[in-house]
mmCIF file of C-alpha atoms and ligand atoms in Angstrom:
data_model
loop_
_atom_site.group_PDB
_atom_site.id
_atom_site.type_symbol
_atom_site.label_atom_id
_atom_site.label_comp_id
_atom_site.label_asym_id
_atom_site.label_seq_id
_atom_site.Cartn_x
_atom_site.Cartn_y
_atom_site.Cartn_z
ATOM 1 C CA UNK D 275 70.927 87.912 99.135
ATOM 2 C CA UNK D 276 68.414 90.599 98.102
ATOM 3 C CA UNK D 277 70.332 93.533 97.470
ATOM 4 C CA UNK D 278 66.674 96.018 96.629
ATOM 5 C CA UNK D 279 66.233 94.949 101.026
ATOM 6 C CA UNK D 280 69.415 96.494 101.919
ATOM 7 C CA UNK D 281 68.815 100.053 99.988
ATOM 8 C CA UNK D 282 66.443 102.910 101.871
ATOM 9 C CA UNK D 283 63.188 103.076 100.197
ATOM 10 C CA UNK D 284 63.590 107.386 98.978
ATOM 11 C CA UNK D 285 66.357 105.606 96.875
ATOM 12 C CA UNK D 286 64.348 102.866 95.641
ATOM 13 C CA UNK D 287 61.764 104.867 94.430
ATOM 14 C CA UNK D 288 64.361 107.442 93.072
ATOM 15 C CA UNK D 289 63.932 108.989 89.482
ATOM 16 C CA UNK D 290 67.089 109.796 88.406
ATOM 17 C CA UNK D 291 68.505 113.210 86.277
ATOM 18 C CA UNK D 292 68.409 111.842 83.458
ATOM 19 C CA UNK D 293 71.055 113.852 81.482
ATOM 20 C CA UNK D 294 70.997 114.879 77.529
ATOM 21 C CA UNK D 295 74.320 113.151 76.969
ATOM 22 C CA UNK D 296 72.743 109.576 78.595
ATOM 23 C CA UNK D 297 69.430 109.895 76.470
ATOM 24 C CA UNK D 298 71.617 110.127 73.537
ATOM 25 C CA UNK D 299 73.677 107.453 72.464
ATOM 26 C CA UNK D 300 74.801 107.212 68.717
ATOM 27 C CA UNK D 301 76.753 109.522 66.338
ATOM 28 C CA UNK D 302 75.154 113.171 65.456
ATOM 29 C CA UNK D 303 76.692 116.300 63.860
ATOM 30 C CA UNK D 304 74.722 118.913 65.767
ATOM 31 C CA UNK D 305 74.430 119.041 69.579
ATOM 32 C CA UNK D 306 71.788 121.319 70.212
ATOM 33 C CA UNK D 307 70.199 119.668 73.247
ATOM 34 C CA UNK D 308 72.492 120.528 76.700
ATOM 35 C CA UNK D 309 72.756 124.355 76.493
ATOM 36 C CA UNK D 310 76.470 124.209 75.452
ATOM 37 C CA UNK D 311 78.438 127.117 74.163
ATOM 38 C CA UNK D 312 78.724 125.328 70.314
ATOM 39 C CA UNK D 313 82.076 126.946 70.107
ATOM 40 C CA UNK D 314 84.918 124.445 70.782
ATOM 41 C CA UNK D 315 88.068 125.593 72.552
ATOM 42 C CA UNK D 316 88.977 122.513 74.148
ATOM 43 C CA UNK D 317 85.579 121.396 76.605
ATOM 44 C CA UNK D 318 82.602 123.209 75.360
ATOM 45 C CA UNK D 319 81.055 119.526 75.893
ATOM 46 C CA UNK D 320 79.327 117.611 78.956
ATOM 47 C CA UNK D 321 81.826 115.040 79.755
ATOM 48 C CA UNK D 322 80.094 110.949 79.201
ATOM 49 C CA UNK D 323 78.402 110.839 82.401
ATOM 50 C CA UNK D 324 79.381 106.780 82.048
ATOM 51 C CA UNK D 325 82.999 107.008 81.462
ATOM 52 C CA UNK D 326 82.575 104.429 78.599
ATOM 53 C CA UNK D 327 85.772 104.610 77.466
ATOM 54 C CA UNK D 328 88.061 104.663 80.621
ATOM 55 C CA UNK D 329 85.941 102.303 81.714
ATOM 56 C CA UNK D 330 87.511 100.055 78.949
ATOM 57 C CA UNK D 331 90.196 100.471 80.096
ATOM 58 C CA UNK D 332 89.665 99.555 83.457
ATOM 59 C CA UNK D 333 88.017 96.390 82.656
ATOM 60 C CA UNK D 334 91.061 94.703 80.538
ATOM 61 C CA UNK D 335 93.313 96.236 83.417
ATOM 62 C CA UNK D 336 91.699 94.133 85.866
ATOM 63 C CA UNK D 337 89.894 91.488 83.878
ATOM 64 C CA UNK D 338 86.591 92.350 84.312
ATOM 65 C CA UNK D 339 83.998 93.652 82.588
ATOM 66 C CA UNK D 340 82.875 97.137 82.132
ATOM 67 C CA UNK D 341 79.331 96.616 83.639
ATOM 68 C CA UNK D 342 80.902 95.738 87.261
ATOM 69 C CA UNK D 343 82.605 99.027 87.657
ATOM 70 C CA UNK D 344 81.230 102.552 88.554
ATOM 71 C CA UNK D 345 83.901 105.682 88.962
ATOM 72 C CA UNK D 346 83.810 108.425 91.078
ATOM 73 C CA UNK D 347 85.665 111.588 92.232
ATOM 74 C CA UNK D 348 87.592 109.318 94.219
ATOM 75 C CA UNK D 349 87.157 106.961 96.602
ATOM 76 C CA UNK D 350 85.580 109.373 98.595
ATOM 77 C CA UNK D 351 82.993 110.043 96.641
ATOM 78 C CA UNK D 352 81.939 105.853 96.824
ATOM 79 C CA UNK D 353 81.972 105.616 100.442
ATOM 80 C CA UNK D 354 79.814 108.569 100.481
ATOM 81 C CA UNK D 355 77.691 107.601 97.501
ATOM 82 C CA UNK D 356 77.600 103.418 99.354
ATOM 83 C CA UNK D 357 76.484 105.491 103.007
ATOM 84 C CA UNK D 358 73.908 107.877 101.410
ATOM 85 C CA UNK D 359 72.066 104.567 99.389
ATOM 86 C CA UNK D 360 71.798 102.030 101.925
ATOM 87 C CA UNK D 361 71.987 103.766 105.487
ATOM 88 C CA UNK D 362 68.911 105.414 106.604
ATOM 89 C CA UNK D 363 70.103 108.998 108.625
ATOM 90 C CA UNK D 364 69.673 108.469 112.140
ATOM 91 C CA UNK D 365 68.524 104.300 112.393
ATOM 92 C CA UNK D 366 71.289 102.272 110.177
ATOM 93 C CA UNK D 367 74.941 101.885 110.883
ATOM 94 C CA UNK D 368 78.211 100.758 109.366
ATOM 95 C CA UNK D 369 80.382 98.840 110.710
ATOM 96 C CA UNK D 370 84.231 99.582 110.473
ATOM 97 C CA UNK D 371 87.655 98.283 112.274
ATOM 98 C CA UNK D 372 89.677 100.112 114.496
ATOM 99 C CA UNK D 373 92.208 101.566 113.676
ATOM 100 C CA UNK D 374 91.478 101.845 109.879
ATOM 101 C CA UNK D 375 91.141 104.803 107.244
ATOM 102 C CA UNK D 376 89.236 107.716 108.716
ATOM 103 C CA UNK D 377 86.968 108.620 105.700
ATOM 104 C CA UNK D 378 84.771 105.960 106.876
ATOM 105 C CA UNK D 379 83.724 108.053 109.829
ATOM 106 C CA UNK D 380 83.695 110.998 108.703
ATOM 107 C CA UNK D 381 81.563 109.919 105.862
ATOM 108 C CA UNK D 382 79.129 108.281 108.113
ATOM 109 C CA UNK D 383 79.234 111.292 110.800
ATOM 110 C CA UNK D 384 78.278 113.643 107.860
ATOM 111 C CA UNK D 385 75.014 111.446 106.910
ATOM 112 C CA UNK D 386 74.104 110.822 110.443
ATOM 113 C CA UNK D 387 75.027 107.360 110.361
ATOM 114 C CA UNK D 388 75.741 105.248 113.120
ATOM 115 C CA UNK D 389 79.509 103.842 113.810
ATOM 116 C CA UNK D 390 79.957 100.463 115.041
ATOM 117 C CA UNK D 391 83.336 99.489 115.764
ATOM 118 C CA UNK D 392 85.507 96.109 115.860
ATOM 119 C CA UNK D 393 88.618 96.486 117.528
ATOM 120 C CA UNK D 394 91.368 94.824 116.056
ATOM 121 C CA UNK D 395 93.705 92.383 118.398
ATOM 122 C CA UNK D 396 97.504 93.108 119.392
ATOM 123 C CA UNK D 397 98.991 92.316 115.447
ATOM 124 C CA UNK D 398 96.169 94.094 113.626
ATOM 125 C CA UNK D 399 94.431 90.863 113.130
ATOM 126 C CA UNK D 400 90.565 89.980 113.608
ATOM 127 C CA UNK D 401 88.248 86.915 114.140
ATOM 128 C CA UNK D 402 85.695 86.810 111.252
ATOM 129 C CA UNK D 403 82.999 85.535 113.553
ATOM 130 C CA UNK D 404 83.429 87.982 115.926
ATOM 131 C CA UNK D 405 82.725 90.645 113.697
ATOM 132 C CA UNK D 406 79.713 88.483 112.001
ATOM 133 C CA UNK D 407 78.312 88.574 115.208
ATOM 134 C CA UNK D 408 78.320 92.709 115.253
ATOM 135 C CA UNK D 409 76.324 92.727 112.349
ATOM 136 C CA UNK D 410 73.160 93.603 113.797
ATOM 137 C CA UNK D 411 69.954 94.455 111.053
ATOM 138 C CA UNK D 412 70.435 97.818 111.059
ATOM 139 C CA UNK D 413 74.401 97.670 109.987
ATOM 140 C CA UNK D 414 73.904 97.860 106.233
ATOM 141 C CA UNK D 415 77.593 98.072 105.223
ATOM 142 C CA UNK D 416 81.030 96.865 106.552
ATOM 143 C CA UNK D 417 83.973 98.091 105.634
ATOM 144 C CA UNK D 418 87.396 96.146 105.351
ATOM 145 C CA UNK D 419 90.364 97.901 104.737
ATOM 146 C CA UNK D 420 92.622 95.630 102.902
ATOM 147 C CA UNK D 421 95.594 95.734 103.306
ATOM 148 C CA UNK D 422 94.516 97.891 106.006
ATOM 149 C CA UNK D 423 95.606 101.683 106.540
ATOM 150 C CA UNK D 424 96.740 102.704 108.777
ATOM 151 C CA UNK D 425 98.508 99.265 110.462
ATOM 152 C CA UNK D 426 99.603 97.735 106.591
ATOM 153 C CA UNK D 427 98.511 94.682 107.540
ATOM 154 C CA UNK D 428 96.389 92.106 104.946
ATOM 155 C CA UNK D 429 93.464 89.348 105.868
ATOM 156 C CA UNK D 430 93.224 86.624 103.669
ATOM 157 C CA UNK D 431 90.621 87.395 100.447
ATOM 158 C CA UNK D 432 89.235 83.594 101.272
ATOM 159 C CA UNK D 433 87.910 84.580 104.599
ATOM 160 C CA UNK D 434 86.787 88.113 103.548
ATOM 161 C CA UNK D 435 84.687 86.177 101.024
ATOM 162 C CA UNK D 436 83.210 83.485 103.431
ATOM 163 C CA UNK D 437 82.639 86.380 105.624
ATOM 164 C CA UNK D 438 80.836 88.464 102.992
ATOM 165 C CA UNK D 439 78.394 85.390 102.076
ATOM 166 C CA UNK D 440 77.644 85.272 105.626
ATOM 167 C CA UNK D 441 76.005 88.030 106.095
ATOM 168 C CA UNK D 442 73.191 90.312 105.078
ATOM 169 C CA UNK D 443 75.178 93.306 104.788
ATOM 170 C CA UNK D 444 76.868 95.562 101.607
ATOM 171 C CA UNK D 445 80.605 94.378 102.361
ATOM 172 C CA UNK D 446 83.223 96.596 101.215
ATOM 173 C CA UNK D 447 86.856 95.262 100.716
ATOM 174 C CA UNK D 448 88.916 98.826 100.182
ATOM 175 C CA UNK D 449 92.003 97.836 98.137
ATOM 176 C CA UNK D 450 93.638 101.220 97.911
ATOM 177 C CA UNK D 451 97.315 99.419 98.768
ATOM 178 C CA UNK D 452 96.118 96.017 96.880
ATOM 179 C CA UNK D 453 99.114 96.413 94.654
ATOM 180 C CA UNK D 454 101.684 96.636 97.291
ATOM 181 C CA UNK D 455 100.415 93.403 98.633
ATOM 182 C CA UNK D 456 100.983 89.534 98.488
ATOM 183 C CA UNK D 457 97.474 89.160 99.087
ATOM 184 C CA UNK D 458 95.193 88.704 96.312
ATOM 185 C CA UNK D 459 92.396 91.342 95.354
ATOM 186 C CA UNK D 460 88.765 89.997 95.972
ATOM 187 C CA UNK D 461 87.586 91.467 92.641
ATOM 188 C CA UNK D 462 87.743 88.008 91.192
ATOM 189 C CA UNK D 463 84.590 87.113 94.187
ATOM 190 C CA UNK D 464 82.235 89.685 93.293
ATOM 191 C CA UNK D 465 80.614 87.719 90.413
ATOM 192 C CA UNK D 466 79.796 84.927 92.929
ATOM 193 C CA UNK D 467 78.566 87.315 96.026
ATOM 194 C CA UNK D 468 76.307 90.208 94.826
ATOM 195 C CA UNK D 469 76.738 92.356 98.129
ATOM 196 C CA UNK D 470 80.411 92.319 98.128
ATOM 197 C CA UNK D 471 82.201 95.642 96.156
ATOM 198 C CA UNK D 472 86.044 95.974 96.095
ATOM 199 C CA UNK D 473 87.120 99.691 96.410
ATOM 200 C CA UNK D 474 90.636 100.683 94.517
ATOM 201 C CA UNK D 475 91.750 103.793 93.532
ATOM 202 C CA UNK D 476 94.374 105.070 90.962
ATOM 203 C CA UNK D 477 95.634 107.793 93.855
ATOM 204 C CA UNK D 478 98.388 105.085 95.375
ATOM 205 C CA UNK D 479 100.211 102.416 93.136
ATOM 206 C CA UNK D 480 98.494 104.071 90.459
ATOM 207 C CA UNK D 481 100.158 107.542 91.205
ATOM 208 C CA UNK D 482 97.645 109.689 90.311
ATOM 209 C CA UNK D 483 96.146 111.226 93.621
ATOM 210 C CA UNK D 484 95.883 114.228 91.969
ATOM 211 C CA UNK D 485 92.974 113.327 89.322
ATOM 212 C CA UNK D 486 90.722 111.757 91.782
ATOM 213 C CA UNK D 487 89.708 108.761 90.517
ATOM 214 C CA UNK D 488 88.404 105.731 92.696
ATOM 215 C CA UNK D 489 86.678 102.963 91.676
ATOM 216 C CA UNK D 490 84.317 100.048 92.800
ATOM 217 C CA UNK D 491 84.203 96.499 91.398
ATOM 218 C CA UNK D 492 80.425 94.877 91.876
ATOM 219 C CA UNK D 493 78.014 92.761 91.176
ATOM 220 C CA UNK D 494 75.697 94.940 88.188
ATOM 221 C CA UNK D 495 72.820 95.718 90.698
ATOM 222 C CA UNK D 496 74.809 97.458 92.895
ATOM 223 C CA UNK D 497 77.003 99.120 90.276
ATOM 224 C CA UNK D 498 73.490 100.788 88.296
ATOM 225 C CA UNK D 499 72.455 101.671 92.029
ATOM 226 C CA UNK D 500 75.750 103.954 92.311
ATOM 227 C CA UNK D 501 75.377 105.363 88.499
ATOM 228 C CA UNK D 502 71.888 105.661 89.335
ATOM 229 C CA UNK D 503 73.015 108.216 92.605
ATOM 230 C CA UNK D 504 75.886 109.712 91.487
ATOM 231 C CA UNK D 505 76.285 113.634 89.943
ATOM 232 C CA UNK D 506 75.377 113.005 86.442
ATOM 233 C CA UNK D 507 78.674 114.058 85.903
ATOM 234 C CA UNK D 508 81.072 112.663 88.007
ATOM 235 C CA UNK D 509 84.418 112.647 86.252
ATOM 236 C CA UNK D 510 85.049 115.925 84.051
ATOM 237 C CA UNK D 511 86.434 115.507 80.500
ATOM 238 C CA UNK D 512 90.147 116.270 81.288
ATOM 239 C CA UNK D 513 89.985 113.637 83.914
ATOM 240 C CA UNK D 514 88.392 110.807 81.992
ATOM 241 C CA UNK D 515 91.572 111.940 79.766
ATOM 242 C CA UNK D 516 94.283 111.539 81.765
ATOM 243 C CA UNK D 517 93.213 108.789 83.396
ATOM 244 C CA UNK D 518 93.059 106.647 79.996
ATOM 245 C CA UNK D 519 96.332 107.639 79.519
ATOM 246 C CA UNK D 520 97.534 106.634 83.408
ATOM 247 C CA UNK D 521 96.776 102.963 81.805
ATOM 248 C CA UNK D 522 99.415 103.209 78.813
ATOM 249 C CA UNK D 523 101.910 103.262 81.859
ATOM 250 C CA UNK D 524 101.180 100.543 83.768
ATOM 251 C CA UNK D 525 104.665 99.171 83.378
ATOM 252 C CA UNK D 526 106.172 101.616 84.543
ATOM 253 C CA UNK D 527 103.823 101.656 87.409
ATOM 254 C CA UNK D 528 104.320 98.063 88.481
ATOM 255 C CA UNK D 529 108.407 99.008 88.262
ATOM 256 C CA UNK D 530 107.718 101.859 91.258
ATOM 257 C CA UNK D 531 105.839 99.368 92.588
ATOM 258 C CA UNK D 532 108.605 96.531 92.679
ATOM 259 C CA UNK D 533 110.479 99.582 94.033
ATOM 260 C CA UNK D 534 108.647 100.899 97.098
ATOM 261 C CA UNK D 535 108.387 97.560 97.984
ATOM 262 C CA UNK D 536 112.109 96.846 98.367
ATOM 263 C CA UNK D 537 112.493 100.159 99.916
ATOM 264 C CA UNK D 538 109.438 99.043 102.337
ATOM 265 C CA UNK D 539 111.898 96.079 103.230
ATOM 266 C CA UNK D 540 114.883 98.225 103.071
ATOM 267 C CA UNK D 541 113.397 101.023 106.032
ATOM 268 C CA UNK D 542 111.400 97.766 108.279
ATOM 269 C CA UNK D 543 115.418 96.560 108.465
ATOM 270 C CA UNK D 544 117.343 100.096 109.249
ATOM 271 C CA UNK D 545 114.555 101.540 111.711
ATOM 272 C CA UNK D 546 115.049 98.594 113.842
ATOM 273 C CA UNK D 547 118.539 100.217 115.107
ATOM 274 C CA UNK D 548 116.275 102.527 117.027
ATOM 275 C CA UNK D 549 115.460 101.327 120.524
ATOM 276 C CA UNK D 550 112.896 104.207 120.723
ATOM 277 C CA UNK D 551 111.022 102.664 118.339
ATOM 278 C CA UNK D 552 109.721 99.741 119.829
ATOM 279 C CA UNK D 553 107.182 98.182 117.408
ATOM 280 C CA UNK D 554 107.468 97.852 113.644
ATOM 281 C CA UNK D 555 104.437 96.808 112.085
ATOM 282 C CA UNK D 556 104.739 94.100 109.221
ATOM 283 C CA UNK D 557 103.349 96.099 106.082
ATOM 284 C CA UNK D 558 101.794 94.610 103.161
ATOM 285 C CA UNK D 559 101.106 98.492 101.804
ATOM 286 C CA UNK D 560 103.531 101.214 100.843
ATOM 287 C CA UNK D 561 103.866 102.714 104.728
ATOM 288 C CA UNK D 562 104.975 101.665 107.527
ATOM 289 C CA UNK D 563 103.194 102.249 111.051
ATOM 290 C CA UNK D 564 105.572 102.146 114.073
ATOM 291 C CA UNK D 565 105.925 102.791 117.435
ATOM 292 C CA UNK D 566 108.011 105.205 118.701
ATOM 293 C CA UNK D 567 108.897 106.750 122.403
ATOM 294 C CA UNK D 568 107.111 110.086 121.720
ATOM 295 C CA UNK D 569 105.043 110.428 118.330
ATOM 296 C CA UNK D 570 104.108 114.343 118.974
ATOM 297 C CA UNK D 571 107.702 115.396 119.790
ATOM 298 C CA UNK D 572 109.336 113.336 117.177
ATOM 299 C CA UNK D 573 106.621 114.490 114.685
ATOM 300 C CA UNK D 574 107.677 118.328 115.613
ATOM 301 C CA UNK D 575 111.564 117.888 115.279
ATOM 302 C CA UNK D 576 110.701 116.205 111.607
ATOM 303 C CA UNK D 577 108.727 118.881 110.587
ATOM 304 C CA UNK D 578 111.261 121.500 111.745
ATOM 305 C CA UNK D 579 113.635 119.249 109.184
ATOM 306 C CA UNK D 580 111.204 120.036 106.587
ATOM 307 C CA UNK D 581 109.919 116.350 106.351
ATOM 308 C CA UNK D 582 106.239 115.415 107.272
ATOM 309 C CA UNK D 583 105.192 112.002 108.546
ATOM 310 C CA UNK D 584 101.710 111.417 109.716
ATOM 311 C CA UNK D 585 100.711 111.182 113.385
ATOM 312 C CA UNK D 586 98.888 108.501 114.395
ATOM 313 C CA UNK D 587 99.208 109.055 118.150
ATOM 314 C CA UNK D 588 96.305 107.961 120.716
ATOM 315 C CA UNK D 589 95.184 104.746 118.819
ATOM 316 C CA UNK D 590 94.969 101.023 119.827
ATOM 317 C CA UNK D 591 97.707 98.894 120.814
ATOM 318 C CA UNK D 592 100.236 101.970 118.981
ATOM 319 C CA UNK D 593 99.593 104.758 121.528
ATOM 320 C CA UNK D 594 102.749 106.421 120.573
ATOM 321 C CA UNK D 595 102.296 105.815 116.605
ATOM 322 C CA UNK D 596 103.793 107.703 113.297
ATOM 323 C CA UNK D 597 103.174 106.248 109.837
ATOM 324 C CA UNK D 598 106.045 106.702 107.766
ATOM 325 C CA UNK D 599 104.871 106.495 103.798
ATOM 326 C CA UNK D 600 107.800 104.883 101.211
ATOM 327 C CA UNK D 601 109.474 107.625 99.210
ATOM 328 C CA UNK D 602 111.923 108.131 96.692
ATOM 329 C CA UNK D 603 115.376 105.839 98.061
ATOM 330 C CA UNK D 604 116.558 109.074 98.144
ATOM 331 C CA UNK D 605 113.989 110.823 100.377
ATOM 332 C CA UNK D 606 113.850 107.416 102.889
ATOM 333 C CA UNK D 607 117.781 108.393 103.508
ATOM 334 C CA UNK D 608 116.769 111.710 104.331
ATOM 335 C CA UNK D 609 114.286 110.267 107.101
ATOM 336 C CA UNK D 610 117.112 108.134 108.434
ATOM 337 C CA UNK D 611 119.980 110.303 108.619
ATOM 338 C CA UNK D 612 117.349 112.329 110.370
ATOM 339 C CA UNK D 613 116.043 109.974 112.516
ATOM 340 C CA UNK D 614 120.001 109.509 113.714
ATOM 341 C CA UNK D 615 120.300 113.026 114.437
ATOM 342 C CA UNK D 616 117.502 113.253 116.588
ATOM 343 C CA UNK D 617 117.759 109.849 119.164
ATOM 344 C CA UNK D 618 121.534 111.319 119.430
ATOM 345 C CA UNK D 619 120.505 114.887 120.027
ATOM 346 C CA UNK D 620 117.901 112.889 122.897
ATOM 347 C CA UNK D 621 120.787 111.770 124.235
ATOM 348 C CA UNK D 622 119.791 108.089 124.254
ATOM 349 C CA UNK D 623 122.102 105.477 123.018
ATOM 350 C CA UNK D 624 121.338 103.245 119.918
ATOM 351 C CA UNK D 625 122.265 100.346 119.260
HETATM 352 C C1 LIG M 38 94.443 106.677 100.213
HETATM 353 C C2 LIG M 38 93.269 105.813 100.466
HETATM 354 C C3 LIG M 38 92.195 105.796 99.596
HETATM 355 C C4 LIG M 38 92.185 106.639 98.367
HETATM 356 O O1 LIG M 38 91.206 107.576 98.382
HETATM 357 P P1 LIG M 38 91.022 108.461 97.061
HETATM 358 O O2 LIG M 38 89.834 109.288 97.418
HETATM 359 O O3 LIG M 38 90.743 107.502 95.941
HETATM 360 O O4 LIG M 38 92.266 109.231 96.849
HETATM 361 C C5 LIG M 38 91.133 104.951 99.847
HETATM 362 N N1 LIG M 38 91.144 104.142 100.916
HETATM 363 C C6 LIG M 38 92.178 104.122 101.764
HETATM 364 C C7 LIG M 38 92.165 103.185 102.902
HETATM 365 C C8 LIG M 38 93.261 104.962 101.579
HETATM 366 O O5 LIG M 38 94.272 104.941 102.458
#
């Protein structure tokens, strides 16, 4: 696998900002080389454009080390970063599932790249071959969503792996629901399969959507090709901040976690009263999709209740789909004694 083939040649040959805080490593008493305001009233400073120290603590987090791992302004800014150093605009193309998370597409509309598509079967699942055979020489990246968003269904990490030696492709496992899962992450793989890179994010289990913080697990070639891309800096001060401190809670994290996960169980059981809603799909994340009798109208008479759910209407094998996310036990009450009110106000029995 020769990861310098996959990247476009402007990026090869790329010299990089190279910043005053990344010449500098070491311990000085006067900073007198990035045009700073000297006077300190909280960030007078450039931010480390590295992340050196939440990096840290991402590493003993997930047992890894801090080498593998780059950090951006979210996930976003990775898949964007991941499209803009190995597509070419206009010839290369990615190669996604359908239905899966949308910022795949819209990253790849906005750098002109093209979308190749593998539709998933009736349950969500897919044939690894199948898709292997998609992977014509201009598709430079694949992404797997995993467990996948928006169906909440999981594919084994085994096969993802086999899949990912197969071919000559960047292939991206995005773990943003990981931690809801059974399935195990595929961060463990990327030490033995240089153009694999496992996506998470601290915006879901983590609950921290608000700082914007995503990260990717890889081999270090890819990793220093990302650094080597990215705004010099990435991740402002208060945010490399906040986010070390996210990790002193992780216990209480995994407890929400345990949490949304019974409720997950908890909802699957009590919306199956509903014979409007006619499929349920199994989730392995902390949402469930299902199928309902009319997604725009019940979407409306929600919203009218003050409660939003997401519309997934039009898409395969769910036509009629609403993704309901897991909230507070509290909140998923709410939902039901609302859902009760409406299929009686329809007029329709349940049963
Ligand atoms: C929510 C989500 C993310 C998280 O994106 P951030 O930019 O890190 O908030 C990534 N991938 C998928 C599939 C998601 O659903």
């Amino acid at each position: 696998m020769n990861i310098q083939a996959l990247l476009r040649e402007n990026i090869k040959n790329l010299l990089p900002y190279k910043s005053a805080r990344s010449e500098f490593t070491g311990h000085a008493d006067v900073f007198i080389d990035a045009n700073e305001n000297p006077y300190n009233l909280g960030y007078n400073r450039y931010p480390d454009p590295l992340q050196k120290e939440l990096k840290e603590h991402i590493a003993s987090w997930r047992g890894v080390s801090s080498n593998n791992i780059f950090v951006g302004n979210g996930s976003d800014e990775g898949i964007d970063l991941l499209m803009r150093a190995f597509c070419e605009p206009g010839k290369d193309a990615i190669l996604i599932l359908d239905p899966s998370y949308g910022m795949y597409t819209v990253s790849a509309n906005i750098n002109d790249v093209a979308i190749i598509k593998h539709q998933l079967d009736e349950e969500y699942d897919l044939d690894f071959s199948e898709i292997k055979a998609k992977v014509s020489d201009n598709v430079k990246i694949v992404f797997i969503c995993n467990p996948n968003n928006p169906t909440g269904n999981c594919y084994s990490s085994e096969a993802i792996l086999a899949f990912a030696k197969s071919v000559n492709a960047i292939v991206v496992v995005d773990e943003a629901y990981i931690d809801f899962a059974d399935e195990a992450s595929c961060i463990k793989y990327t030490d033995q399969c240089p153009n694999l890179l496992v996506m998470q994010t601290l915006s879901k289990a983590m609950g921290s959507a608000g700082l914007r913080l995503g990260m990717c697990f890889a081999n270090t070639e890819v990793i220093a090709i990302l650094n080597k891309i990215k705004p010099p800096y990435n991740i402002s001060q208060p945010v490399q901040e906040l986010a070390i401190k996210v990790f002193s809670n992780i216990a209480e994290y995994s407890q929400q976690v345990a949490k949304l996960k019974t409720e997950r169980s908890r909802m699957a059981m009590e919306l199956t009263v509903y014979k409007q809603i006619s499929k349920i799909f199994p989730s392995q994340a902390n949402f469930i999709l299902i199928e309902v009798d009319d997604a725009d109208k019940l979407y409306a008479f929600l919203q009218s209740e003050g409660i939003i759910v997401r519309n997934r209407k039009g898409q395969i094998h769910c036509k009629e789909g609403i993704r309901i996310t897991i909230g507070t036990p509290d909140e998923n009450d709410l939902l039901l004694y609302k859902l009760n009110e409406y299929y009686h106000a329809e007029g329709i029995v349940f049963g």
